[in-house]
Short mmCIF file of C-alpha atoms and ligand atoms in Angstrom, two decimals:
data_model
loop_
_atom_site.label_atom_id
_atom_site.label_comp_id
_atom_site.label_asym_id
_atom_site.label_seq_id
_atom_site.Cartn_x
_atom_site.Cartn_y
_atom_site.Cartn_z
CA UNK A 1 93.59 103.37 79.27
CA UNK A 2 96.77 101.52 80.04
CA UNK A 3 98.18 99.13 82.60
CA UNK A 4 100.54 101.20 84.70
CA UNK A 5 103.38 100.16 86.97
CA UNK A 6 104.19 102.44 89.90
CA UNK A 7 107.62 101.86 91.42
CA UNK A 8 110.01 103.56 93.79
CA UNK A 9 112.93 105.25 92.03
CA UNK A 10 115.24 105.32 95.07
CA UNK A 11 115.68 103.14 98.18
CA UNK A 12 111.99 102.85 99.09
CA UNK A 13 109.77 105.12 101.18
CA UNK A 14 109.30 107.53 98.27
CA UNK A 15 105.62 108.02 99.04
CA UNK A 16 104.19 105.46 96.62
CA UNK A 17 101.10 104.92 98.81
CA UNK A 18 99.78 108.44 98.28
CA UNK A 19 100.47 108.35 94.53
CA UNK A 20 98.81 104.97 94.01
CA UNK A 21 95.85 106.16 96.07
CA UNK A 22 95.55 109.27 93.86
CA UNK A 23 95.62 107.24 90.66
CA UNK A 24 93.12 104.61 91.82
CA UNK A 25 90.03 106.40 90.43
CA UNK A 26 91.38 105.58 86.94
CA UNK A 27 92.01 101.87 87.57
CA UNK A 28 89.73 98.95 88.30
CA UNK A 29 92.44 96.62 89.65
CA UNK A 30 95.43 97.29 91.91
CA UNK A 31 97.98 94.47 92.14
CA UNK A 32 100.95 94.11 94.47
CA UNK A 33 103.73 92.09 92.86
CA UNK A 34 106.69 91.95 95.27
CA UNK A 35 107.85 92.14 98.87
CA UNK A 36 105.81 91.42 101.95
CA UNK A 37 104.96 93.20 105.15
CA UNK A 38 108.39 94.84 105.12
CA UNK A 39 106.60 97.48 103.02
CA UNK A 40 104.74 100.35 104.62
CA UNK A 41 102.43 102.32 102.36
CA UNK A 42 100.76 105.30 103.98
CA UNK A 43 97.38 106.30 102.64
CA UNK A 44 95.09 109.04 103.90
CA UNK A 45 91.49 107.98 104.29
CA UNK A 46 88.80 110.35 105.54
CA UNK A 47 91.39 112.35 107.48
CA UNK A 48 92.88 109.21 108.98
CA UNK A 49 96.27 107.76 108.24
CA UNK A 50 96.30 104.13 107.18
CA UNK A 51 99.60 102.27 107.18
CA UNK A 52 99.24 99.38 104.74
CA UNK A 53 101.83 96.64 104.61
CA UNK A 54 100.44 93.84 102.48
CA UNK A 55 97.10 95.05 101.16
CA UNK A 56 97.29 97.13 97.97
CA UNK A 57 96.69 100.85 98.45
CA UNK A 58 93.57 100.64 96.25
CA UNK A 59 91.61 99.14 99.12
CA UNK A 60 90.12 102.47 100.22
CA UNK A 61 88.49 102.83 96.78
CA UNK A 62 85.32 100.72 96.76
CA UNK A 63 85.43 100.16 92.97
CA UNK A 64 88.99 98.71 93.06
CA UNK A 65 89.67 95.00 93.13
CA UNK A 66 92.91 94.40 95.02
CA UNK A 67 95.20 91.50 94.22
CA UNK A 68 98.27 90.14 95.94
CA UNK A 69 100.33 88.20 93.44
CA UNK A 70 102.58 85.14 93.63
CA UNK A 71 105.70 87.31 93.88
CA UNK A 72 104.55 88.58 97.29
CA UNK A 73 105.32 86.77 100.55
CA UNK A 74 102.49 86.79 103.06
CA UNK A 75 102.70 86.71 106.84
CA UNK A 76 99.18 85.44 107.57
CA UNK A 77 99.01 86.88 111.09
CA UNK A 78 100.08 90.31 109.84
CA UNK A 79 97.62 90.16 106.96
CA UNK A 80 94.67 89.15 109.14
CA UNK A 81 95.51 91.99 111.54
CA UNK A 82 95.65 94.42 108.63
CA UNK A 83 92.29 93.21 107.32
CA UNK A 84 90.72 93.62 110.76
CA UNK A 85 92.17 97.12 111.18
CA UNK A 86 90.67 98.14 107.85
CA UNK A 87 87.34 96.54 108.73
CA UNK A 88 87.45 98.58 111.95
CA UNK A 89 87.51 101.64 109.67
CA UNK A 90 84.42 100.31 107.84
CA UNK A 91 86.44 99.33 104.75
CA UNK A 92 85.12 96.22 103.09
CA UNK A 93 88.19 94.08 102.40
CA UNK A 94 87.27 90.42 102.17
CA UNK A 95 85.05 90.69 99.06
CA UNK A 96 87.57 92.78 97.12
CA UNK A 97 90.86 91.12 98.04
CA UNK A 98 92.20 88.20 96.02
CA UNK A 99 95.36 86.46 97.26
CA UNK A 100 97.45 84.29 95.00
CA UNK A 101 97.40 80.59 95.85
CA UNK A 102 101.05 80.62 94.72
CA UNK A 103 102.22 83.21 97.24
CA UNK A 104 104.56 81.86 99.90
CA UNK A 105 103.84 82.18 103.62
CA UNK A 106 106.07 83.78 106.22
CA UNK A 107 106.02 81.65 109.37
CA UNK A 108 107.36 82.46 112.86
CA UNK A 109 110.58 80.53 112.09
CA UNK A 110 111.26 82.82 109.11
CA UNK A 111 111.10 85.84 111.41
CA UNK A 112 113.41 84.22 113.95
CA UNK A 113 115.86 83.27 111.22
CA UNK A 114 115.88 86.85 109.92
CA UNK A 115 116.89 88.04 113.41
CA UNK A 116 119.45 85.26 113.88
CA UNK A 117 121.12 85.98 110.52
CA UNK A 118 121.32 89.70 111.33
CA UNK A 119 122.75 89.02 114.80
CA UNK A 120 125.40 86.69 113.40
CA UNK A 121 126.51 89.29 110.84
CA UNK A 122 127.31 91.85 113.55
CA UNK A 123 128.62 95.04 111.94
CA UNK A 124 128.01 93.58 108.50
CA UNK A 125 124.27 93.33 109.13
CA UNK A 126 121.86 94.47 106.44
CA UNK A 127 119.48 96.28 108.76
CA UNK A 128 116.43 94.30 107.62
CA UNK A 129 112.94 95.08 108.81
CA UNK A 130 113.02 91.85 110.84
CA UNK A 131 109.81 90.60 109.23
CA UNK A 132 111.28 87.33 107.95
CA UNK A 133 111.19 88.46 104.32
CA UNK A 134 114.64 87.19 103.22
CA UNK A 135 114.19 83.74 104.80
CA UNK A 136 110.73 83.37 103.19
CA UNK A 137 112.15 84.01 99.72
CA UNK A 138 114.98 81.68 100.71
CA UNK A 139 112.71 78.70 101.43
CA UNK A 140 110.75 79.59 98.28
CA UNK A 141 113.94 79.28 96.21
CA UNK A 142 114.98 76.13 98.09
CA UNK A 143 111.52 74.67 97.36
CA UNK A 144 110.89 74.02 101.02
CA UNK A 145 108.34 76.79 101.57
CA UNK A 146 104.57 76.69 102.05
CA UNK A 147 102.24 78.22 99.50
CA UNK A 148 99.02 79.86 100.54
CA UNK A 149 96.90 77.75 98.19
CA UNK A 150 97.35 74.73 100.45
CA UNK A 151 94.96 76.26 102.99
CA UNK A 152 92.18 74.93 100.78
CA UNK A 153 93.18 71.48 102.02
CA UNK A 154 93.83 71.94 105.77
CA UNK A 155 95.35 68.48 106.28
CA UNK A 156 97.94 68.90 103.52
CA UNK A 157 98.51 72.47 104.69
CA UNK A 158 99.39 71.35 108.23
CA UNK A 159 101.77 68.72 106.84
CA UNK A 160 103.50 71.29 104.64
CA UNK A 161 103.83 73.74 107.54
CA UNK A 162 105.43 70.98 109.65
CA UNK A 163 107.98 70.24 106.90
CA UNK A 164 108.87 73.93 106.51
CA UNK A 165 109.08 74.42 110.28
CA UNK A 166 111.48 71.47 110.56
CA UNK A 167 113.62 72.97 107.82
CA UNK A 168 113.57 76.36 109.55
CA UNK A 169 114.62 74.76 112.85
CA UNK A 170 117.61 73.24 111.02
CA UNK A 171 118.50 76.59 109.48
CA UNK A 172 118.19 78.31 112.87
CA UNK A 173 120.63 75.76 114.27
CA UNK A 174 123.06 76.45 111.39
CA UNK A 175 122.77 80.19 112.10
CA UNK A 176 123.88 79.46 115.68
CA UNK A 177 120.49 80.27 117.19
CA UNK A 178 118.95 78.26 119.96
CA UNK A 179 115.64 80.05 119.61
CA UNK A 180 112.76 78.05 118.16
CA UNK A 181 109.25 79.31 117.42
CA UNK A 182 106.67 78.68 120.14
CA UNK A 183 104.06 76.09 119.23
CA UNK A 184 101.27 78.60 119.88
CA UNK A 185 102.83 81.08 117.44
CA UNK A 186 102.87 78.41 114.74
CA UNK A 187 99.25 77.57 115.57
CA UNK A 188 98.35 81.28 115.32
CA UNK A 189 99.93 81.41 111.85
CA UNK A 190 98.02 78.29 110.78
CA UNK A 191 94.74 79.70 112.11
CA UNK A 192 95.31 83.05 110.39
CA UNK A 193 96.23 81.36 107.10
CA UNK A 194 93.08 79.21 107.24
CA UNK A 195 91.03 82.37 107.82
CA UNK A 196 92.41 83.71 104.54
CA UNK A 197 91.15 80.68 102.57
CA UNK A 198 88.00 82.34 101.13
CA UNK A 199 90.18 85.05 99.58
CA UNK A 200 92.62 82.66 97.88
CA UNK A 201 92.49 82.15 94.14
CA UNK A 202 94.35 82.40 90.86
CA UNK A 203 95.34 86.06 90.61
CA UNK A 204 97.07 85.47 87.27
CA UNK A 205 93.79 84.30 85.73
CA UNK A 206 91.87 87.19 87.31
CA UNK A 207 94.37 89.71 85.91
CA UNK A 208 94.45 88.04 82.48
CA UNK A 209 90.64 88.31 82.36
CA UNK A 210 90.88 91.98 83.32
CA UNK A 211 93.37 92.51 80.48
CA UNK A 212 91.11 90.79 77.97
CA UNK A 213 88.14 92.93 79.08
CA UNK A 214 90.26 96.07 78.73
CA UNK A 215 89.98 96.90 82.44
CA UNK A 216 93.02 98.89 83.50
CA UNK A 217 95.41 97.51 86.11
CA UNK A 218 97.73 99.47 88.35
CA UNK A 219 100.71 97.42 89.51
CA UNK A 220 101.87 98.68 92.87
CA UNK A 221 105.56 98.13 93.51
CA UNK A 222 107.00 97.86 97.00
CA UNK A 223 110.45 98.98 98.26
CA UNK A 224 112.50 100.75 95.56
CA UNK A 225 114.87 100.38 92.64
CA UNK A 226 118.08 100.14 94.67
CA UNK A 227 116.62 97.56 97.04
CA UNK A 228 116.09 95.17 94.08
CA UNK A 229 117.89 91.91 94.79
CA UNK A 230 119.64 91.82 91.40
CA UNK A 231 120.04 95.47 90.45
CA UNK A 232 120.20 97.16 93.85
CA UNK A 233 123.11 97.83 96.18
CA UNK A 234 123.71 94.15 96.99
CA UNK A 235 123.90 92.75 99.64
CA UNK A 236 122.13 95.72 101.24
CA UNK A 237 118.90 94.98 99.41
CA UNK A 238 115.63 93.22 99.99
CA UNK A 239 115.06 89.69 98.68
CA UNK A 240 112.63 90.39 95.86
CA UNK A 241 112.76 92.13 92.50
CA UNK A 242 111.40 95.65 92.81
CA UNK A 243 111.91 96.86 89.23
CA UNK A 244 108.91 97.70 87.05
CA UNK A 245 109.58 94.97 84.47
CA UNK A 246 109.04 92.30 87.10
CA UNK A 247 105.42 93.34 87.56
CA UNK A 248 104.47 91.13 84.61
CA UNK A 249 106.18 87.78 85.37
CA UNK A 250 105.71 88.21 89.11
CA UNK A 251 101.97 88.55 88.44
CA UNK A 252 101.86 85.73 85.87
CA UNK A 253 101.23 88.03 82.91
CA UNK A 254 103.09 88.50 79.62
CA UNK A 255 105.46 91.46 79.48
CA UNK A 256 103.48 93.17 76.72
CA UNK A 257 100.58 94.02 79.04
CA UNK A 258 102.65 96.67 80.82
CA UNK A 259 101.83 99.99 79.22
CA UNK A 260 103.69 102.62 81.23
CA UNK A 261 106.00 103.15 84.16
CA UNK A 262 105.54 105.93 86.68
CA UNK A 263 108.33 106.18 89.25
CA UNK A 264 107.97 107.95 92.54
CA UNK A 265 110.99 109.94 93.70
CA UNK A 266 111.34 111.99 96.85
CA UNK A 267 112.67 115.54 96.31
CA UNK A 268 115.66 114.36 98.36
CA UNK A 269 116.80 110.82 99.20
CA UNK A 270 116.22 108.54 102.19
CA UNK A 271 117.39 105.08 103.04
CA UNK A 272 116.68 102.78 106.00
CA UNK A 273 119.07 100.07 107.06
CA UNK A 274 122.73 99.67 106.19
CA UNK A 275 124.54 100.01 102.89
CA UNK A 276 126.25 102.64 100.76
CA UNK A 277 124.51 105.97 100.37
CA UNK A 278 126.71 108.41 98.40
CA UNK A 279 124.73 111.61 99.05
CA UNK A 280 124.06 110.95 102.74
CA UNK A 281 123.95 114.05 104.98
CA UNK A 282 125.14 113.36 108.49
CA UNK A 283 124.94 117.00 109.59
CA UNK A 284 122.24 119.20 111.11
CA UNK A 285 120.69 119.84 107.67
CA UNK A 286 119.99 116.13 107.49
CA UNK A 287 118.42 116.25 110.95
CA UNK A 288 116.30 119.21 109.84
CA UNK A 289 114.97 117.29 106.81
CA UNK A 290 114.35 114.19 108.94
CA UNK A 291 112.26 116.23 111.37
CA UNK A 292 110.38 118.23 108.76
CA UNK A 293 109.76 115.20 106.58
CA UNK A 294 108.92 112.95 109.53
CA UNK A 295 111.40 110.46 108.15
CA UNK A 296 110.81 107.52 110.44
CA UNK A 297 109.96 104.08 109.04
CA UNK A 298 106.26 103.22 108.62
CA UNK A 299 107.02 99.57 109.38
CA UNK A 300 109.74 99.72 112.02
CA UNK A 301 109.74 103.36 113.22
CA UNK A 302 113.50 103.53 112.57
CA UNK A 303 114.92 106.99 111.72
CA UNK A 304 115.65 107.11 108.02
CA UNK A 305 119.04 108.19 106.71
CA UNK A 306 118.79 111.43 104.71
CA UNK A 307 120.66 112.56 101.59
CA UNK A 308 120.53 115.02 98.71
CA UNK A 309 118.81 114.04 95.48
CA UNK A 310 121.11 111.69 93.62
CA UNK A 311 120.63 112.21 89.89
CA UNK A 312 123.25 109.57 89.04
CA UNK A 313 121.19 106.96 90.85
CA UNK A 314 118.04 108.56 89.39
CA UNK A 315 119.26 108.15 85.80
CA UNK A 316 120.21 104.57 86.57
CA UNK A 317 116.67 104.01 87.88
CA UNK A 318 115.22 105.52 84.67
CA UNK A 319 117.26 103.06 82.61
CA UNK A 320 116.57 100.00 84.78
CA UNK A 321 112.81 100.53 85.01
CA UNK A 322 112.11 102.20 81.67
CA UNK A 323 110.56 105.09 83.57
CA UNK A 324 108.21 107.19 81.42
CA UNK A 325 107.30 109.81 84.00
CA UNK A 326 108.01 110.81 87.57
CA UNK A 327 105.91 111.74 90.59
CA UNK A 328 108.04 113.93 92.87
CA UNK A 329 107.04 113.86 96.53
CA UNK A 330 107.76 115.98 99.61
CA UNK A 331 108.95 119.06 97.74
CA UNK A 332 107.64 121.20 100.63
CA UNK A 333 110.04 119.51 103.07
CA UNK A 334 112.84 121.51 101.39
CA UNK A 335 111.04 124.86 101.90
CA UNK A 336 113.42 126.23 104.54
CA UNK A 337 116.69 125.32 102.84
CA UNK A 338 118.93 128.20 101.76
CA UNK A 339 120.55 126.09 99.05
CA UNK A 340 119.78 122.67 97.63
CA UNK A 341 122.23 120.20 96.21
CA UNK A 342 121.88 117.58 93.50
CA UNK A 343 124.53 114.94 92.82
CA UNK A 344 125.18 114.99 89.08
CA UNK A 345 128.18 112.62 88.94
CA UNK A 346 130.49 110.58 91.18
CA UNK A 347 134.22 111.12 91.42
CA UNK A 348 136.76 108.34 91.80
CA UNK A 349 140.20 109.95 91.92
CA UNK A 350 140.53 111.84 88.62
CA UNK A 351 137.70 109.92 87.02
CA UNK A 352 134.09 111.11 86.76
CA UNK A 353 131.35 108.46 86.66
CA UNK A 354 127.84 109.04 85.40
CA UNK A 355 126.30 105.79 86.62
CA UNK A 356 126.28 103.50 89.62
CA UNK A 357 129.18 101.04 89.59
CA UNK A 358 128.21 97.37 89.67
CA UNK A 359 130.40 96.83 92.72
CA UNK A 360 128.73 97.83 95.93
CA UNK A 361 132.03 98.27 97.78
CA UNK A 362 133.19 100.73 95.11
CA UNK A 363 130.00 102.78 95.47
CA UNK A 364 130.83 103.31 99.14
CA UNK A 365 134.19 104.84 98.13
CA UNK A 366 132.91 107.34 95.55
CA UNK A 367 132.44 111.04 96.21
CA UNK A 368 129.39 112.73 94.75
CA UNK A 369 129.88 115.80 92.57
CA UNK A 370 127.25 118.35 93.49
CA UNK A 371 125.48 121.11 91.69
CA UNK A 372 123.97 123.71 94.02
CA UNK A 373 120.69 125.49 93.37
CA UNK A 374 119.18 128.32 95.39
CA UNK A 375 116.48 127.37 97.87
CA UNK A 376 113.10 129.16 97.84
CA UNK A 377 112.50 129.85 101.53
CA UNK A 378 108.79 130.10 100.89
CA UNK A 379 105.99 127.90 102.13
CA UNK A 380 104.95 125.54 99.33
CA UNK A 381 102.85 123.19 101.48
CA UNK A 382 99.47 122.50 99.85
CA UNK A 383 100.30 124.36 96.61
CA UNK A 384 98.27 122.78 93.79
CA UNK A 385 99.52 124.53 90.67
CA UNK A 386 103.01 124.53 89.23
CA UNK A 387 102.85 128.23 88.36
CA UNK A 388 102.19 129.04 92.02
CA UNK A 389 105.48 127.47 93.10
CA UNK A 390 108.24 130.01 93.74
CA UNK A 391 110.62 130.31 90.76
CA UNK A 392 113.55 128.50 92.47
CA UNK A 393 111.25 125.56 93.28
CA UNK A 394 110.12 125.43 89.65
CA UNK A 395 113.76 125.56 88.55
CA UNK A 396 114.63 122.72 90.92
CA UNK A 397 111.90 120.50 89.47
CA UNK A 398 112.88 121.42 85.90
CA UNK A 399 116.53 120.68 86.60
CA UNK A 400 115.60 117.26 87.98
CA UNK A 401 113.59 116.61 84.81
CA UNK A 402 116.58 117.59 82.70
CA UNK A 403 118.96 115.37 84.65
CA UNK A 404 116.59 112.39 84.67
CA UNK A 405 115.50 112.87 81.07
CA UNK A 406 111.80 112.25 81.86
CA UNK A 407 108.93 114.57 82.79
CA UNK A 408 107.86 115.21 86.36
CA UNK A 409 104.08 114.90 85.95
CA UNK A 410 103.00 115.05 89.58
CA UNK A 411 104.46 117.06 92.44
CA UNK A 412 103.31 116.33 95.96
CA UNK A 413 103.24 119.22 98.42
CA UNK A 414 101.72 117.49 101.44
CA UNK A 415 100.32 114.16 102.58
CA UNK A 416 96.67 114.79 101.65
CA UNK A 417 95.21 113.86 98.26
CA UNK A 418 94.47 117.51 97.43
CA UNK A 419 98.04 118.59 98.15
CA UNK A 420 99.20 117.63 94.69
CA UNK A 421 100.23 119.46 91.53
CA UNK A 422 99.05 117.70 88.36
CA UNK A 423 101.02 118.93 85.38
CA UNK A 424 99.41 118.60 81.99
CA UNK A 425 102.28 116.62 80.57
CA UNK A 426 102.51 113.59 78.35
CA UNK A 427 102.49 110.66 78.89
CA UNK A 428 100.57 111.25 82.10
CA UNK A 429 97.52 112.90 80.55
CA UNK A 430 97.11 110.06 78.06
CA UNK A 431 97.44 107.42 80.80
CA UNK A 432 94.79 108.87 83.07
CA UNK A 433 92.91 111.55 81.13
CA UNK A 434 90.07 111.89 83.61
CA UNK A 435 92.22 112.39 86.70
CA UNK A 436 92.81 116.10 86.18
CA UNK A 437 89.04 116.66 86.27
CA UNK A 438 88.62 114.68 89.49
CA UNK A 439 91.18 116.56 91.52
P1 IMP B 1 114.13 93.21 104.39
O1 IMP B 1 113.34 93.51 103.17
O2 IMP B 1 113.33 93.28 105.65
O3 IMP B 1 114.92 91.95 104.26
O4 IMP B 1 115.24 94.38 104.54
C1 IMP B 1 116.31 94.51 103.61
C2 IMP B 1 116.61 95.98 103.37
O5 IMP B 1 115.53 96.59 102.68
C3 IMP B 1 116.80 96.80 104.64
O6 IMP B 1 117.75 97.82 104.38
C4 IMP B 1 115.45 97.44 104.86
O7 IMP B 1 115.51 98.62 105.60
C5 IMP B 1 115.04 97.71 103.42
N1 IMP B 1 113.59 97.75 103.21
C6 IMP B 1 112.73 96.72 103.13
N2 IMP B 1 111.49 97.16 102.91
C7 IMP B 1 111.56 98.48 102.84
C8 IMP B 1 110.59 99.50 102.58
O8 IMP B 1 109.40 99.26 102.37
N3 IMP B 1 111.06 100.78 102.59
C9 IMP B 1 112.37 101.09 102.78
N4 IMP B 1 113.31 100.17 103.01
C10 IMP B 1 112.91 98.87 103.03
#
């Protein structure tokens, strides 16, 4: 049994929630290591849809301990609401959720600052989720933030919140905003944070103990490779590191504990917010995929931008994350297409490029070079065996494998757990040998 990192191979929204949920039977711990409630992980539970934002997707599995690490930023009001929603579905959260004392808190001023920064950027805005994520990482880096662990000493906690709020007021002024958080909103954040106190602890120690007992950990990444603050399409990125390698330091563990990397890719590409998107489709085919794939943000409800599968970006993701295997989601969304395109290179004048340039502005100027494959025009929804897929669908998956250079071990053909093809491929079968039998 290994410790596995599950990350998004594209710009987020790849369907990581379903894949993590499927893998949970093989893991005793599920740990979130980055992002905040900008994430939206959809999990099916007893025929209901759960949209999780901060709580790891393992929470619907009673045997899983769920941890939120120091690399995650926590909006206490959002988290308490999420806990209560889950409790309303009879899911026991409080005994199984451990929150890092080192995680930083998102306060109402962070959210206002997020909005003020976006407004001041005008056309150059990033298109953030508006959840205050960037400003929370900003005060963390400036060492003016509040860490969750302080809730264990309410007096010190209130003092720290006051210092951060004063700093945020200053930053709001600098951003040209006259808005200031209402006192009752700050009080609501304080009350929510204090409610979280019984769940606060040292997640790094808990995970290190799990490692020493040989209990397998699944690290659940949020967002996706190209939203990574250092390696993504800067500045149109989120403010945390989303790559697989960060799962270890962001959780307080040594790098050697990470045993494998499974990346989730959609069978096409989507992106929310602004920023370059070489394979974007702005035509009716894009609208068709958006409708069929219900491509509207889990967190904000915004329509997602749609594009063809970008194998140049995909190969870059394989290199950046050290991806060992791929889970391909939403294959069935392409069922009605007459032909399907894959970008295999980018063209810049006479020059062909086989990787993403390190200059974001240049990426926006490149033209993708496409390879076209025949569509299958057959219903593949709910298919559970690879051999049952129509030949062109099999060829599409095999071509993606060839272009990415790693095996596609899982193919998702619908939102439900059962609507999944498990392929008997290494390294997947050695990571989670018993999963095939369970599904
Ligand atoms: P922020 O993380 O709210 O600051 O937003 C920065 C960028 O990341 C924006 O383009 C968002 O749309 C994008 N983003 C953040 N979280 C997610 C996610 O979970 N899925 C997809 N895009 C995201």
